[in-house]
Short mmCIF file of C-alpha atoms and ligand atoms in Angstrom, two decimals:
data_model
loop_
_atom_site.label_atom_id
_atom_site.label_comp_id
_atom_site.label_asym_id
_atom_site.label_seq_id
_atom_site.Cartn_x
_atom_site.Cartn_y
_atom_site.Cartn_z
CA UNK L 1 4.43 -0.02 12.25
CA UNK L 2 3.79 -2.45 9.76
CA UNK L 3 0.88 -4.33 7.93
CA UNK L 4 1.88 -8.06 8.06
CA UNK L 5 0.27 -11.34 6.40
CA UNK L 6 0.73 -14.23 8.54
CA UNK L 7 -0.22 -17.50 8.22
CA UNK L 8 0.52 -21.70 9.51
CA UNK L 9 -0.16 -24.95 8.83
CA UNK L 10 -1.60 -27.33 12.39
CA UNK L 11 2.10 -27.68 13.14
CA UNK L 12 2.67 -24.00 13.31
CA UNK L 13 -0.31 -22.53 14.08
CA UNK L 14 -0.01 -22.08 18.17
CA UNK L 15 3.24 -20.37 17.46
CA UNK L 16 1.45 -18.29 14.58
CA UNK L 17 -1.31 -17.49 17.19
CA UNK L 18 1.28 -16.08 19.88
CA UNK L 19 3.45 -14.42 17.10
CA UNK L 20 0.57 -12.65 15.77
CA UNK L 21 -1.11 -11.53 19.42
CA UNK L 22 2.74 -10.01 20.15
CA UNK L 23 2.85 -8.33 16.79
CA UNK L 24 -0.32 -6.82 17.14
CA UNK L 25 0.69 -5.94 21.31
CA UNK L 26 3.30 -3.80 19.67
CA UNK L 27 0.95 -1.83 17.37
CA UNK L 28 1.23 -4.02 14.24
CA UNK L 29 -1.56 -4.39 11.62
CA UNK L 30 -1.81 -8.02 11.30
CA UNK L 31 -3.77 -9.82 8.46
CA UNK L 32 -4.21 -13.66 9.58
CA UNK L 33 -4.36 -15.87 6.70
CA UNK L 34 -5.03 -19.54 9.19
CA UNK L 35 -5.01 -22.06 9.81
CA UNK L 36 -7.14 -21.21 12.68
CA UNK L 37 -7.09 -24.50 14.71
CA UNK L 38 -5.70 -27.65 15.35
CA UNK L 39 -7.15 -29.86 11.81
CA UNK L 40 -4.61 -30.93 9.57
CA UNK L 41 -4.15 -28.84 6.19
CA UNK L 42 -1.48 -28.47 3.71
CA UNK L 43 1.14 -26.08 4.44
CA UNK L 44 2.05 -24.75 0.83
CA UNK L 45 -1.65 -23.46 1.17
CA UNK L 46 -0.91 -20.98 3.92
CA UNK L 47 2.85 -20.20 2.26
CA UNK L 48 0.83 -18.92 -0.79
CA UNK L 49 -1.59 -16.94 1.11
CA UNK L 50 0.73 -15.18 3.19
CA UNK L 51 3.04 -14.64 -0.63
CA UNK L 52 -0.06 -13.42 -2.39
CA UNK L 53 -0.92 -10.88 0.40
CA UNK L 54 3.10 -9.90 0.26
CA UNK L 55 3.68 -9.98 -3.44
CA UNK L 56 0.41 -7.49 -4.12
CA UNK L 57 1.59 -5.10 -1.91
CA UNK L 58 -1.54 -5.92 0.35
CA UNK L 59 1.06 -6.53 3.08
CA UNK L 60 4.58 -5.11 3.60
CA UNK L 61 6.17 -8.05 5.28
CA UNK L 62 5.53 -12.13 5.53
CA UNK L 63 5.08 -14.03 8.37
CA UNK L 64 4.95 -18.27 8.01
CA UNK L 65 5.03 -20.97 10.34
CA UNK L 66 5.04 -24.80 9.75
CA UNK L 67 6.67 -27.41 11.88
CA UNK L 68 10.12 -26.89 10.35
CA UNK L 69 9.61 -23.40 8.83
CA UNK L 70 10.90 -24.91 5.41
CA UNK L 71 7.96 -26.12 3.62
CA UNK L 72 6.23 -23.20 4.13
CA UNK L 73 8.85 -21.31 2.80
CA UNK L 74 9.59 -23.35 -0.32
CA UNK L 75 6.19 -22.53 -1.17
CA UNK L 76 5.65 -19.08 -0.42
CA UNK L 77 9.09 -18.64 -2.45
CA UNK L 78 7.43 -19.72 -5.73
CA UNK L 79 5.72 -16.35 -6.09
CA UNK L 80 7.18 -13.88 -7.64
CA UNK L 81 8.49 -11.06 -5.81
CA UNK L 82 8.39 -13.17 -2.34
CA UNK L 83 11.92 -13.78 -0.76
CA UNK L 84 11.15 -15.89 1.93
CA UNK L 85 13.59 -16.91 4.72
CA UNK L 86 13.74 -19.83 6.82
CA UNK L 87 15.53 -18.70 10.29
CA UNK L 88 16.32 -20.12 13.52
CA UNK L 89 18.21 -16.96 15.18
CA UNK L 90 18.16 -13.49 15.66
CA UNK L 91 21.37 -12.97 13.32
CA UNK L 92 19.78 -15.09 10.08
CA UNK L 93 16.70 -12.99 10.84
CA UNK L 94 18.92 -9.89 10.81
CA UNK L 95 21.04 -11.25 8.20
CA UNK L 96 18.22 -11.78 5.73
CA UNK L 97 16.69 -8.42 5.98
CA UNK L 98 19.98 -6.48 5.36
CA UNK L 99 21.89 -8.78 2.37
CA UNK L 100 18.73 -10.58 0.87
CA UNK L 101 16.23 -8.20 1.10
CA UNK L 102 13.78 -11.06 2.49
CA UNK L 103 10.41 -9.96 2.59
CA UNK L 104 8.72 -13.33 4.23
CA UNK L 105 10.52 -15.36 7.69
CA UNK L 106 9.63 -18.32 7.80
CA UNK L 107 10.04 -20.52 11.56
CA UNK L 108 9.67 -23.56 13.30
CA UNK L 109 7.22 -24.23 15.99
CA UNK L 110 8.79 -27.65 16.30
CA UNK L 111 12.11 -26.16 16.20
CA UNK L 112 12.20 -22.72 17.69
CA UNK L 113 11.05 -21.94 21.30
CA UNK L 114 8.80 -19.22 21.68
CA UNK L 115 10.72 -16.23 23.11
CA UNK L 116 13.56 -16.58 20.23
CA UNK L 117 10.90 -16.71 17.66
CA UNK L 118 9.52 -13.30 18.78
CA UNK L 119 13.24 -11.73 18.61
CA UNK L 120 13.91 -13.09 15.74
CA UNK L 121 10.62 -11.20 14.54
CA UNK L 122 11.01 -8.30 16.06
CA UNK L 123 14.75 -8.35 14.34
CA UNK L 124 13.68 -9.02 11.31
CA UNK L 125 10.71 -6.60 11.53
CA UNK L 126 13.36 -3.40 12.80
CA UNK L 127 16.00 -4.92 10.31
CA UNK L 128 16.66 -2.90 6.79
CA UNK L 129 18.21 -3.90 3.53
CA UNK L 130 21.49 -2.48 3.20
CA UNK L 131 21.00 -2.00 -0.91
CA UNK L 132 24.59 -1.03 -2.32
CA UNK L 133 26.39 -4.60 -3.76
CA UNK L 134 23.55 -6.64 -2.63
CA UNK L 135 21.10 -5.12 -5.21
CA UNK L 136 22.12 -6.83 -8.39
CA UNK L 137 22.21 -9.80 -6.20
CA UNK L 138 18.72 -9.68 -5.55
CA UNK L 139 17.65 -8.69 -8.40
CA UNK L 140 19.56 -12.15 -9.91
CA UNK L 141 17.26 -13.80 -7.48
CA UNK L 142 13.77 -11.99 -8.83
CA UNK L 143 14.45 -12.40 -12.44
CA UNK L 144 14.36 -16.57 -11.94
CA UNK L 145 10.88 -16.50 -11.69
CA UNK L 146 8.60 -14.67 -14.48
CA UNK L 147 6.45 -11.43 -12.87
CA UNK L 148 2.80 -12.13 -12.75
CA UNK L 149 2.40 -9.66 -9.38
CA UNK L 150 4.73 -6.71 -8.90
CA UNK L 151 5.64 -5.89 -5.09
CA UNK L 152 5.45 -2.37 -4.37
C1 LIG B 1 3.54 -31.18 9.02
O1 LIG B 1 3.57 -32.42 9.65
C2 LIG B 1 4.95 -30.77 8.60
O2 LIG B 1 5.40 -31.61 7.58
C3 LIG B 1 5.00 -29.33 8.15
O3 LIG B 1 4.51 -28.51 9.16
C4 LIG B 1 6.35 -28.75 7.80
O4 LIG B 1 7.29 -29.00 8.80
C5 LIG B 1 6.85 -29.02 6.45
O5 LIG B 1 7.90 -28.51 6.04
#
């Protein structure tokens, strides 16, 4: 089981809300970083919570939602040692995990129906990085933004 950050702007946060009651059904420790209701807020707000938690080591894995699932992620992607991963099926989720090493997915409520968000979680979640060629590529990836925080 793992210790995941989530977090949503108002257009993501009933998907969030479900996301996070599943993950936490299957034994999950969840941190919820909000929104907690249905007020407008900014969604690179949330993105950088949910990176900060990852890229400290506070969490192990990333959870966003906005109404596209890309804002979110451009933001949480501006911390350092955050690879975050917009997806909209189970094989991207899969995908990103074993060639990327994506620590953060990143959905759609506005996009992605509820049932294919949670296997596309769960995916993600029992996915591993397959290391080997896609290490230096990675690592290419890391070293275009300075390190302030160092992932575990
Ligand atoms: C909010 O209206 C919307 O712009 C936001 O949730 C997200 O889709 C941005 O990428």
């Amino acid at each position: 089981m793992a210790r995941i950050a989530a977090g949503a702007d108002h257009a993501g946060v009933q998907l969030k809300d479900e996301l996070v009651a599943h993950l936490r059904d299957l034994g999950h420790d969840v941190v919820d970083c909000g929104t907690h209701g249905p007020d407008r807020v900014d969604y690179p707000d949330f993105g950088e919570a949910v990176a900060r938690k990852v890229a400290t080591g506070e969490a192990e894995m990333g959870l966003c939602v906005c109404g596209t699932g890309i804002g979110i992620a451009m933001a949480a992607n501006k911390v350092p040692g955050v690879r975050a991963a917009t997806v909209h099926d189970v094989t991207s989720a899969r995908l990103t995990r074993e060639h990327n090493d994506a620590n953060v997915i990143c959905l759609g409520e506005r996009l992605v129906g509820p049932e294919l968000a949670k296997d596309a979680l769960e995916t993600f979640l029992e996915a591993s990085f397959e290391e080997g060629r896609h290490i230096p590529r990675v690592a290419k990836i890391d070293a275009l933004l300075p390190k302030e925080e160092v992932a575990p």
